[in-house]
CSV table of C-alpha atoms in Angstrom, one decimal:
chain,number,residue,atom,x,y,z
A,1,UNK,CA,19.7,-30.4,-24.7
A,2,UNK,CA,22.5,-28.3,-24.4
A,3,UNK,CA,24.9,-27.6,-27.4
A,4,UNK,CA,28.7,-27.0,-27.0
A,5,UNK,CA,29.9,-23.6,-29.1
A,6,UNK,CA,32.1,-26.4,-31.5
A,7,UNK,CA,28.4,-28.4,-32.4
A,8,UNK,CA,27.3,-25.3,-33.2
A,9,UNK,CA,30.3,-23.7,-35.1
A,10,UNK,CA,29.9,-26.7,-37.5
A,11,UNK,CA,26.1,-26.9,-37.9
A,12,UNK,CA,27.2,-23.0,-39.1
A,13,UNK,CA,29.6,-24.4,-41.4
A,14,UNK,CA,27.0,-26.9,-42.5
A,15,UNK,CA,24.0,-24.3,-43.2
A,16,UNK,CA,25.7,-21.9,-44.8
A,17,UNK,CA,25.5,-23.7,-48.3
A,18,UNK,CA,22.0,-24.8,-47.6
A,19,UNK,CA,20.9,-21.6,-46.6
A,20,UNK,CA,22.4,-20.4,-50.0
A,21,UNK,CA,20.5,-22.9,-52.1
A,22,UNK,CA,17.3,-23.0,-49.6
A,23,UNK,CA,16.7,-19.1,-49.5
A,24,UNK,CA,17.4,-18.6,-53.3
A,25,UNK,CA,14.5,-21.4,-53.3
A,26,UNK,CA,12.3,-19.9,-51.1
A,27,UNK,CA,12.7,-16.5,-53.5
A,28,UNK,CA,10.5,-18.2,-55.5
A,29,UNK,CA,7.6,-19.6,-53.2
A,30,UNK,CA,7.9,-16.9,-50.2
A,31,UNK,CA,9.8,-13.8,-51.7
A,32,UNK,CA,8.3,-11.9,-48.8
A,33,UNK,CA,10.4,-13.2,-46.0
A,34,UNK,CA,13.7,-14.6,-47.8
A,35,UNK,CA,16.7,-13.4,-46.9
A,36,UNK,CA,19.3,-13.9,-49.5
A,37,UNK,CA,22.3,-12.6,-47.3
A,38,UNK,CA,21.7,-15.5,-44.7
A,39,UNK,CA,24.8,-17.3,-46.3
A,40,UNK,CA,26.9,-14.7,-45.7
A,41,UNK,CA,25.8,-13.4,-42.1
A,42,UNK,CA,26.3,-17.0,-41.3
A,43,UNK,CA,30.2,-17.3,-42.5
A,44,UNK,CA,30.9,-14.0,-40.9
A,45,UNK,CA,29.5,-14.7,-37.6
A,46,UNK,CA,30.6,-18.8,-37.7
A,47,UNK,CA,34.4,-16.8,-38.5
A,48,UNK,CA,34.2,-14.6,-35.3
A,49,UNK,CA,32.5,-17.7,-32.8
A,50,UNK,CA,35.0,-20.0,-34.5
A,51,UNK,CA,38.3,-17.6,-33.8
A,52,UNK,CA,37.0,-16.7,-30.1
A,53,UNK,CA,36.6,-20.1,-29.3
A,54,UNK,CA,40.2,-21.2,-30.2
A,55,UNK,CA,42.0,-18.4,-28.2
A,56,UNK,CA,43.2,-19.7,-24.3
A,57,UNK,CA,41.4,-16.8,-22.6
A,58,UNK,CA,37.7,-16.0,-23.0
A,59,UNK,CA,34.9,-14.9,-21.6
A,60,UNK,CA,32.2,-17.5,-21.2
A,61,UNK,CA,29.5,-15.7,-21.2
A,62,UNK,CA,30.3,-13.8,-24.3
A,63,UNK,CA,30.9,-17.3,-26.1
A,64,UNK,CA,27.8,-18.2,-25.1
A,65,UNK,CA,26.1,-15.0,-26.2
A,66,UNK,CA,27.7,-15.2,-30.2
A,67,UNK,CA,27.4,-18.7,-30.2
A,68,UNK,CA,23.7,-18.1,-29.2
A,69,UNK,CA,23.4,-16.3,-32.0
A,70,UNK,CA,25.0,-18.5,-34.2
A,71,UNK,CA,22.8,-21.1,-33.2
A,72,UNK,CA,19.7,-18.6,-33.8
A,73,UNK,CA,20.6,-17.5,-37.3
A,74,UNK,CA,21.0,-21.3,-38.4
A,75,UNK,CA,17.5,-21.7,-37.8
A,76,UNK,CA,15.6,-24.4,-40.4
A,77,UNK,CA,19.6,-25.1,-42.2
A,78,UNK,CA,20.6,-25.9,-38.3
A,79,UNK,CA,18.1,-28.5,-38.0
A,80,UNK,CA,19.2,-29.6,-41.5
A,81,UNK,CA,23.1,-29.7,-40.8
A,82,UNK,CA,22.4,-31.3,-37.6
A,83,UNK,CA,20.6,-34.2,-39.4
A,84,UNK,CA,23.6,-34.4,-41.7
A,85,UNK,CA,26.2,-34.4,-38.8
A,86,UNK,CA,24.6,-37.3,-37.6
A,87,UNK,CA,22.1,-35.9,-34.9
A,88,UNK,CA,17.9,-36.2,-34.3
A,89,UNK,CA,17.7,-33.0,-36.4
A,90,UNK,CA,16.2,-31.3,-33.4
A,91,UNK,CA,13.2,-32.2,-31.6
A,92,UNK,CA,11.4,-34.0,-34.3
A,93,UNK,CA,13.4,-36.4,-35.8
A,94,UNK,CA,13.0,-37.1,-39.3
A,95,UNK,CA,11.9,-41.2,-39.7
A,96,UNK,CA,10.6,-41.4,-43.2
A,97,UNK,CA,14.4,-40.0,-44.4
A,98,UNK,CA,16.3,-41.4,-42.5
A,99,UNK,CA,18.9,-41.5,-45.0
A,100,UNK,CA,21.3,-38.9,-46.5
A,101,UNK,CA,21.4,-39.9,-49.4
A,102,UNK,CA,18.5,-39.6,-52.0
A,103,UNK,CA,16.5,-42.6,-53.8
A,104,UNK,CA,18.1,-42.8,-57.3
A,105,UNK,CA,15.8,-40.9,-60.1
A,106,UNK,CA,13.8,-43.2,-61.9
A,107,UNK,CA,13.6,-42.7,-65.6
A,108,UNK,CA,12.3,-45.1,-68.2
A,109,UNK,CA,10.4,-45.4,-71.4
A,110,UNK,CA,6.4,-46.7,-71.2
A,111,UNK,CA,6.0,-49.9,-73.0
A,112,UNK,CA,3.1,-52.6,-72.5
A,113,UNK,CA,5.1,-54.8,-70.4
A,114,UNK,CA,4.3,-55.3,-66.7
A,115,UNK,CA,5.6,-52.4,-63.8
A,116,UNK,CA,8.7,-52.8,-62.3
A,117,UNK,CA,10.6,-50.8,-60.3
A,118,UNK,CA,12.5,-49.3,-62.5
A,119,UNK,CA,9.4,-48.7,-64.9
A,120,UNK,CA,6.8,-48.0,-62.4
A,121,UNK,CA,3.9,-47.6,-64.9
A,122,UNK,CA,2.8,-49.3,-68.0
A,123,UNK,CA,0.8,-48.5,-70.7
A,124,UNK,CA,-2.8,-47.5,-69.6
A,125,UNK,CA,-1.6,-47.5,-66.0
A,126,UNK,CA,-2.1,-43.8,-63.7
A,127,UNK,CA,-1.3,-44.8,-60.2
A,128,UNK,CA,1.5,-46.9,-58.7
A,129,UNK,CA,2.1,-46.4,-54.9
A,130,UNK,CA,5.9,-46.0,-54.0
A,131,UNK,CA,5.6,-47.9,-50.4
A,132,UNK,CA,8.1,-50.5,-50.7
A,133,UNK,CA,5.5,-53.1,-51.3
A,134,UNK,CA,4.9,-54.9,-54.0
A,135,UNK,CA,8.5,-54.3,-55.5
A,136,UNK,CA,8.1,-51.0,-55.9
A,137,UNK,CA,10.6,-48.7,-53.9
A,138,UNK,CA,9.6,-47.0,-51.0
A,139,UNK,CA,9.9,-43.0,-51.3
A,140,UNK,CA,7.5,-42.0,-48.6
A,141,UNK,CA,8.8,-39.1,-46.8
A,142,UNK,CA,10.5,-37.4,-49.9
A,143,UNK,CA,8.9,-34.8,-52.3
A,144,UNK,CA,9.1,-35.7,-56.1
A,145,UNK,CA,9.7,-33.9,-58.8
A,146,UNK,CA,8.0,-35.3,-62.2
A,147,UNK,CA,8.6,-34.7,-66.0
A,148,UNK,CA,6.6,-36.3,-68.7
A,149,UNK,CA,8.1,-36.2,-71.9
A,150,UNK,CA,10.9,-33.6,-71.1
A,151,UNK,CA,8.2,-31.4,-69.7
A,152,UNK,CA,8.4,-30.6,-65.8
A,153,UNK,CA,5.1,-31.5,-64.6
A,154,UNK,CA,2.8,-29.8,-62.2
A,155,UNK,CA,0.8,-30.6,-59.5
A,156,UNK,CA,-1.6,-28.2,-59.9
A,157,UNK,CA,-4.1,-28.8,-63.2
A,158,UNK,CA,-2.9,-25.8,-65.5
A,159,UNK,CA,-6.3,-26.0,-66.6
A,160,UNK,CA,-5.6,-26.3,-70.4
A,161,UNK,CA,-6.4,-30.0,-70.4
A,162,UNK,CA,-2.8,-30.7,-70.3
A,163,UNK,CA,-1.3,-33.3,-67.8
A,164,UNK,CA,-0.2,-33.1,-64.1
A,165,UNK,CA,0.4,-35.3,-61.5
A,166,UNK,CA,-0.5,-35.7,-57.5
A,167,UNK,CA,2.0,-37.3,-54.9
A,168,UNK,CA,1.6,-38.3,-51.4
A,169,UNK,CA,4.7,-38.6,-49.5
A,170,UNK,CA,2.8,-39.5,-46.7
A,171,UNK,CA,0.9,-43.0,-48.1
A,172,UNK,CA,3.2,-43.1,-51.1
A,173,UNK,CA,0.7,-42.9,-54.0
A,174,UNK,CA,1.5,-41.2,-57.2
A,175,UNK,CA,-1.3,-40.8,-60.2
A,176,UNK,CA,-1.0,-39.1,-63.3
A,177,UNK,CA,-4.3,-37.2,-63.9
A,178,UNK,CA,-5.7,-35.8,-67.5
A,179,UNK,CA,-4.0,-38.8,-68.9
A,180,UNK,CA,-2.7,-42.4,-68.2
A,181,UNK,CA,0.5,-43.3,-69.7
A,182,UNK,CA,0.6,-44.7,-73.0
A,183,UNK,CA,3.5,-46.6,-74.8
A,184,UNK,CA,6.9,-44.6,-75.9
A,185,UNK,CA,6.0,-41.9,-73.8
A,186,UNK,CA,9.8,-40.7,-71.7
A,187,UNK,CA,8.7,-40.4,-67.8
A,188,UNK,CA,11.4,-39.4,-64.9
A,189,UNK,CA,10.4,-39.3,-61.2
A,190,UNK,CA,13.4,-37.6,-59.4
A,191,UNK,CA,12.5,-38.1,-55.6
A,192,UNK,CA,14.0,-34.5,-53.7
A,193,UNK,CA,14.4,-33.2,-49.9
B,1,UNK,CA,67.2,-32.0,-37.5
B,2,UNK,CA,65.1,-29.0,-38.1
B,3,UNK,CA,64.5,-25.7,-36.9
B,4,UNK,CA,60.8,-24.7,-36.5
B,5,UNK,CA,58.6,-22.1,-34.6
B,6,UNK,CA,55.4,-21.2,-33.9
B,7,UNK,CA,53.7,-18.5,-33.1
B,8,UNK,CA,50.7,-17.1,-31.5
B,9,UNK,CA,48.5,-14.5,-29.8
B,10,UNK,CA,45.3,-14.5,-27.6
B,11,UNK,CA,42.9,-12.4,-27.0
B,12,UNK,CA,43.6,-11.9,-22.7
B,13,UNK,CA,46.8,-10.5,-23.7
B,14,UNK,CA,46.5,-9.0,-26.9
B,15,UNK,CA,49.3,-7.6,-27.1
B,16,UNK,CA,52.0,-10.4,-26.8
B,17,UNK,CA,53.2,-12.2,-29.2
B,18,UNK,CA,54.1,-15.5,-28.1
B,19,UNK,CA,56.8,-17.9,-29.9
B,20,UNK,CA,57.6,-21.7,-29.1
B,21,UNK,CA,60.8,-23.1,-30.7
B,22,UNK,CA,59.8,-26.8,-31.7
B,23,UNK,CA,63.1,-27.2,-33.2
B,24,UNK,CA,64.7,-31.0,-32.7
B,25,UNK,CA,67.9,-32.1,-33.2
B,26,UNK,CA,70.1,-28.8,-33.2
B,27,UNK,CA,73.6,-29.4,-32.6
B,28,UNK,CA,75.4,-27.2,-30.0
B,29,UNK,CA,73.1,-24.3,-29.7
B,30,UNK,CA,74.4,-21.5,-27.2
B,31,UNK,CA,72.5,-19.0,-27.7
B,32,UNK,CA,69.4,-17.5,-29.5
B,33,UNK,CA,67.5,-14.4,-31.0
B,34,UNK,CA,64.7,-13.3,-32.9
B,35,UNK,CA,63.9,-10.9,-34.8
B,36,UNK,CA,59.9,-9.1,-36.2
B,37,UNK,CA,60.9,-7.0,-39.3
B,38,UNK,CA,58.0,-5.2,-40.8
B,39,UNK,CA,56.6,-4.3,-43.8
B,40,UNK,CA,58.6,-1.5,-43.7
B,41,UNK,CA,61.9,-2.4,-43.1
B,42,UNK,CA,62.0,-1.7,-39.4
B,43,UNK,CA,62.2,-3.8,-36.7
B,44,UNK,CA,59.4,-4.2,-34.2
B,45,UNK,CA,60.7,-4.9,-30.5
B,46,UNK,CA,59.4,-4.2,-26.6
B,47,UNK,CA,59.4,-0.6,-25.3
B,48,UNK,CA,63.0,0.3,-23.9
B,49,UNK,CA,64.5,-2.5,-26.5
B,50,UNK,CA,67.6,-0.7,-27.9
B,51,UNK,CA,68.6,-3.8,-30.4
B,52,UNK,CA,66.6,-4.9,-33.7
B,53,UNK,CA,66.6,-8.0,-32.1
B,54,UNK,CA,65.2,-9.5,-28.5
B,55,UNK,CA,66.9,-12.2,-26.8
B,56,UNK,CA,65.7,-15.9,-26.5
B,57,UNK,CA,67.5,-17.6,-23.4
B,58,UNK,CA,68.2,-21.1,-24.5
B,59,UNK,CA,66.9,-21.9,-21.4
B,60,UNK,CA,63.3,-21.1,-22.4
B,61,UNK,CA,61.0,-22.9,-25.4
B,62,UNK,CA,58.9,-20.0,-25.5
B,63,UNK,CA,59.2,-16.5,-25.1
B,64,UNK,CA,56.4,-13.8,-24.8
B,65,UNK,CA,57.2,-10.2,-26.6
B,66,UNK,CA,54.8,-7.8,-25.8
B,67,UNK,CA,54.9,-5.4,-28.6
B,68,UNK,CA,51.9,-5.7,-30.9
B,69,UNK,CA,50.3,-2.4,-30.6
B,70,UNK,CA,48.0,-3.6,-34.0
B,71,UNK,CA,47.8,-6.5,-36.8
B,72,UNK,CA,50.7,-6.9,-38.2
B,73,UNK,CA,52.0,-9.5,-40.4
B,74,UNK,CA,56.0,-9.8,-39.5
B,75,UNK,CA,59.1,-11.7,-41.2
B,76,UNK,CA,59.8,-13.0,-38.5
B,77,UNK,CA,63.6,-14.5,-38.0
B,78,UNK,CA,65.2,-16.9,-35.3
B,79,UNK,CA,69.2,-17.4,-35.5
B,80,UNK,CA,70.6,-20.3,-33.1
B,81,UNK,CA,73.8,-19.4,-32.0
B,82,UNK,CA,76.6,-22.2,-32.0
B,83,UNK,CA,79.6,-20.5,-30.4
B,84,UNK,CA,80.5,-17.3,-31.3
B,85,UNK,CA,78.7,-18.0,-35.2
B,86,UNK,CA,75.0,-18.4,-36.3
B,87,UNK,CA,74.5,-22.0,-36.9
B,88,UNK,CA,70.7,-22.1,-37.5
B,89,UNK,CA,68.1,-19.9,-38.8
B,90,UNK,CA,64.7,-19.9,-40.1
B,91,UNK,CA,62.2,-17.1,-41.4
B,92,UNK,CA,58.9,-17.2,-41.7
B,93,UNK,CA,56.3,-15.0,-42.4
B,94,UNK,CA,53.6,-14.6,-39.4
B,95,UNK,CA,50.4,-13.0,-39.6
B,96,UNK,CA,48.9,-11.6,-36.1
B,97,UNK,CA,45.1,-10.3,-36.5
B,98,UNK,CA,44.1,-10.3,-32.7
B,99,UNK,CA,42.8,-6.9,-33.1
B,100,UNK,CA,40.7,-7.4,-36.1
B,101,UNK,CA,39.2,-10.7,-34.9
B,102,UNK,CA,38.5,-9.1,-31.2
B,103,UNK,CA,37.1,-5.9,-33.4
B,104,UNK,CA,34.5,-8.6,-35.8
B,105,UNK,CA,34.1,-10.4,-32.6
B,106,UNK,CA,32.6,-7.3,-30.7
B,107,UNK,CA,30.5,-6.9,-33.7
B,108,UNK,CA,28.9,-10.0,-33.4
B,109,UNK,CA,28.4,-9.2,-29.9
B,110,UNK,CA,26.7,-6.1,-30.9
B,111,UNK,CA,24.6,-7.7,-33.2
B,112,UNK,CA,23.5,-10.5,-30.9
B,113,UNK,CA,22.2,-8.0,-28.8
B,114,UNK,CA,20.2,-6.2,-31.3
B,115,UNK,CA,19.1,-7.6,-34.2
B,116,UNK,CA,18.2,-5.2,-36.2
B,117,UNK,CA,21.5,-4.1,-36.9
B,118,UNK,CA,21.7,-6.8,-39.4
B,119,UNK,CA,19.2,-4.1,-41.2
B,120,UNK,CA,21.5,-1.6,-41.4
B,121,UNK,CA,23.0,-1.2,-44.5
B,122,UNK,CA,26.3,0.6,-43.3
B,123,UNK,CA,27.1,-1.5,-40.1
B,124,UNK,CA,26.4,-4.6,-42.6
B,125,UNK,CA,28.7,-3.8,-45.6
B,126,UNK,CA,30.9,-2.4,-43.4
B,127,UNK,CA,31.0,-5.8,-41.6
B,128,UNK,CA,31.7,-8.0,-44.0
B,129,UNK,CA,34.1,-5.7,-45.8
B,130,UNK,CA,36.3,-6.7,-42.6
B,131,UNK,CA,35.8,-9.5,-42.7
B,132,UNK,CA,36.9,-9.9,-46.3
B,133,UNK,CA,40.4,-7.9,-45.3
B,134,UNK,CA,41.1,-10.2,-42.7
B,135,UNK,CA,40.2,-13.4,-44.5
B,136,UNK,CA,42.3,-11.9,-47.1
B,137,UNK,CA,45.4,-11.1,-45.0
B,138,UNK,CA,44.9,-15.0,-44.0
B,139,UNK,CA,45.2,-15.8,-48.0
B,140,UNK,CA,48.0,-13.2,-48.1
B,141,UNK,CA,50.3,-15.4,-45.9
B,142,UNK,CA,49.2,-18.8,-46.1
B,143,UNK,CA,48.7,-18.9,-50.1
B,144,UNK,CA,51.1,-16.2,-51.2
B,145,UNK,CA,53.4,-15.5,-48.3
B,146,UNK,CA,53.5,-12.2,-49.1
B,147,UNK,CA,53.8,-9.5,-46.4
B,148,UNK,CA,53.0,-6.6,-48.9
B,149,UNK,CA,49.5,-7.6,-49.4
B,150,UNK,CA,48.9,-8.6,-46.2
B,151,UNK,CA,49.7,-5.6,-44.3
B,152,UNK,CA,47.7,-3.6,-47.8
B,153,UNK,CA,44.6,-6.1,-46.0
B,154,UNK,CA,45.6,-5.1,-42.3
B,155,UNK,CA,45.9,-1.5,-42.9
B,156,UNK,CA,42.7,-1.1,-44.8
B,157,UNK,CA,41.4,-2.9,-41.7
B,158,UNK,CA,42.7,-1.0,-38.9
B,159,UNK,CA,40.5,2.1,-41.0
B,160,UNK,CA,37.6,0.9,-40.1
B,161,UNK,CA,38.6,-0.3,-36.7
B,162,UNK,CA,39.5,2.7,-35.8
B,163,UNK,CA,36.9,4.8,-37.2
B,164,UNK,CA,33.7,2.5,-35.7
B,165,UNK,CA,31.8,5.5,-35.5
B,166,UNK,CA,32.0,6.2,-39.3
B,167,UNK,CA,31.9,2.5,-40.5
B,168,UNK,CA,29.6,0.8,-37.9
């Protein structure tokens, strides 16, 4: 599918902040490859494919070369902006988030009373599947991040015989592991991207 | 009634400036000039042009001055002539930047054709440094309509322009 040079001057505009959050992220996980001046190669270059293409007179085939390159240097925050514009987000569209906006956190206090959606697991309880069914919202396709009594959990076991958690976006289950939960105890599930 | 311009440039004839008077409702216009003053004080006008001023025939909406040998941000003025008196003016401060844009523009170019240049340190700073003048002769008219620091922007522009073996 061809792309017209104003598509991809504002999937540029687009990326740029998600290349600034997404690389400083990636600094983290994959310092080897990050490149923390993405943001700002993609303004300048979107400034110089976005002026050429507004003057009367140009060169096609140096519009098509920048705006190439544009297109190029967008990369993973292209596919992203074009999911945001409104477009199949490139060759494999994304069902399972098919909305822009993200499933509200869910944050409650465990008490014996029977799970809900809004207070997914009760006392003694460690796995609820988020699938839709059942009255429980569905947040396949979303990652999730968890925090059990102020405490960001991992998913990982620490191996001190404190708690973590496993998630499957794919089938939707969620378990708390080296411990149910037990009344008073503060859980937040915050469903991310 | 009001009297309005525009003005613009493009990049097949850089260096024309081009006006369009989008003026309505002027009363008994006979005539019409305009006048780029610069930063400095001094008029710019066309090779051969003996006046401060170059002559708008009523006749035409838009006129086509070639005389921008660089950026420059001009105050520019257009007096409407009813009779024998000025009846109309309006200044306006107008930024041209062709030759910065068509400079970052050839950078790009440059840099889709070799990557790596995005690795090199000097080309890189130097880059965006440019681009920071000329987004900030942009500021310097639209936010403070002030021709002093937008020509400050355009001059420290046309340095590294016109040095693109030092800078780039």
């Amino acid at each position: 599918m061809a792309y017209t040079s104003d598509d991809i001057i504002l999937w540029g505009k687009i990326s740029q902040p998600l290349a600034a959050l997404g690389e400083f992220k990636r600094k983290h996980t994959d310092g080897s490859t990050v490149d923390l001046d993405l943001y700002m190669q993609l303004y300048v270059v979107r400034k110089s494919v976005e002026w050429y293409n507004s003057q009367d007179t140009i060169d096609t085939d140096i519009l098509y070369s920048i705006s190439n390159y544009l297109f190029a240097l967008e990369g993973i925050y292209g596919l992203d902006a074009q999911f945001l514009d409104g477009g199949s987000g490139g060759i494999v569209a994304p069902t399972t988030t098919a909305s822009t906006t993200l499933p509200e956190p869910i944050d409650w206090v465990v008490s014996a009373s029977a799970a809900t959606a809004t207070a997914p697991l009760s006392n003694g309880e460690s796995t609820v599947t988020f699938n839709g069914m059942g009255g429980m919202p569905n947040l396949r396709g979303y990652n999730m991040d968890f925090t059990r009594n102020n405490l960001l959990q991992n998913t990982t076991d620490p191996g001190d015989g404190s708690t973590y958690y496993s998630w499957n976006r794919v089938t939707g289950v969620f378990a708390l592991l080296n411990g149910a939960a037990f009344t008073s105890e503060r859980l937040r599930i915050l469903p991310t991207r | 009634m009001a009297q309005t311009f525009s003005a613009s440039q493009d990049v097949g004839n850089i260096t024309v400036a081009t006006f369009e008077d989008t003026s309505t409702g002027l009363v008994g216009v006979t005539g019409r000039l305009i006048y780029l003053r610069k930063y400095d004080g001094t008029y710019l006008v066309p090779t051969g042009t003996t006046t401060d001023y170059v002559f708008w025939p009523i006749g035409d909406t838009t006129i086509d001055i070639d005389c921008l040998d660089k950026d420059y941000c001009l105050d520019v003025t257009v007096a409407w002539y009813t009779g024998s008196t000025v009846g109309y003016t309006l200044t306006s401060l107008v930024l041209f930047r062709g030759y910065s844009e068509r400079f970052l523009r050839q950078l790009v170019q440059a840099l889709a054709a070799n990557k790596t240049l995005i690795t090199n340190k000097n080309f890189w700073d130097n880059m965006v440094r440019l681009r920071g003048l000329v987004d900030s002769a942009i500021q310097g008219v639209s936010l403070l309509n002030d021709q002093t620091i937008t020509t400050f922007c355009l001059d420290e522009a046309k340095k590294l322009t016109d040095n693109r073996q030092t800078f780039f």
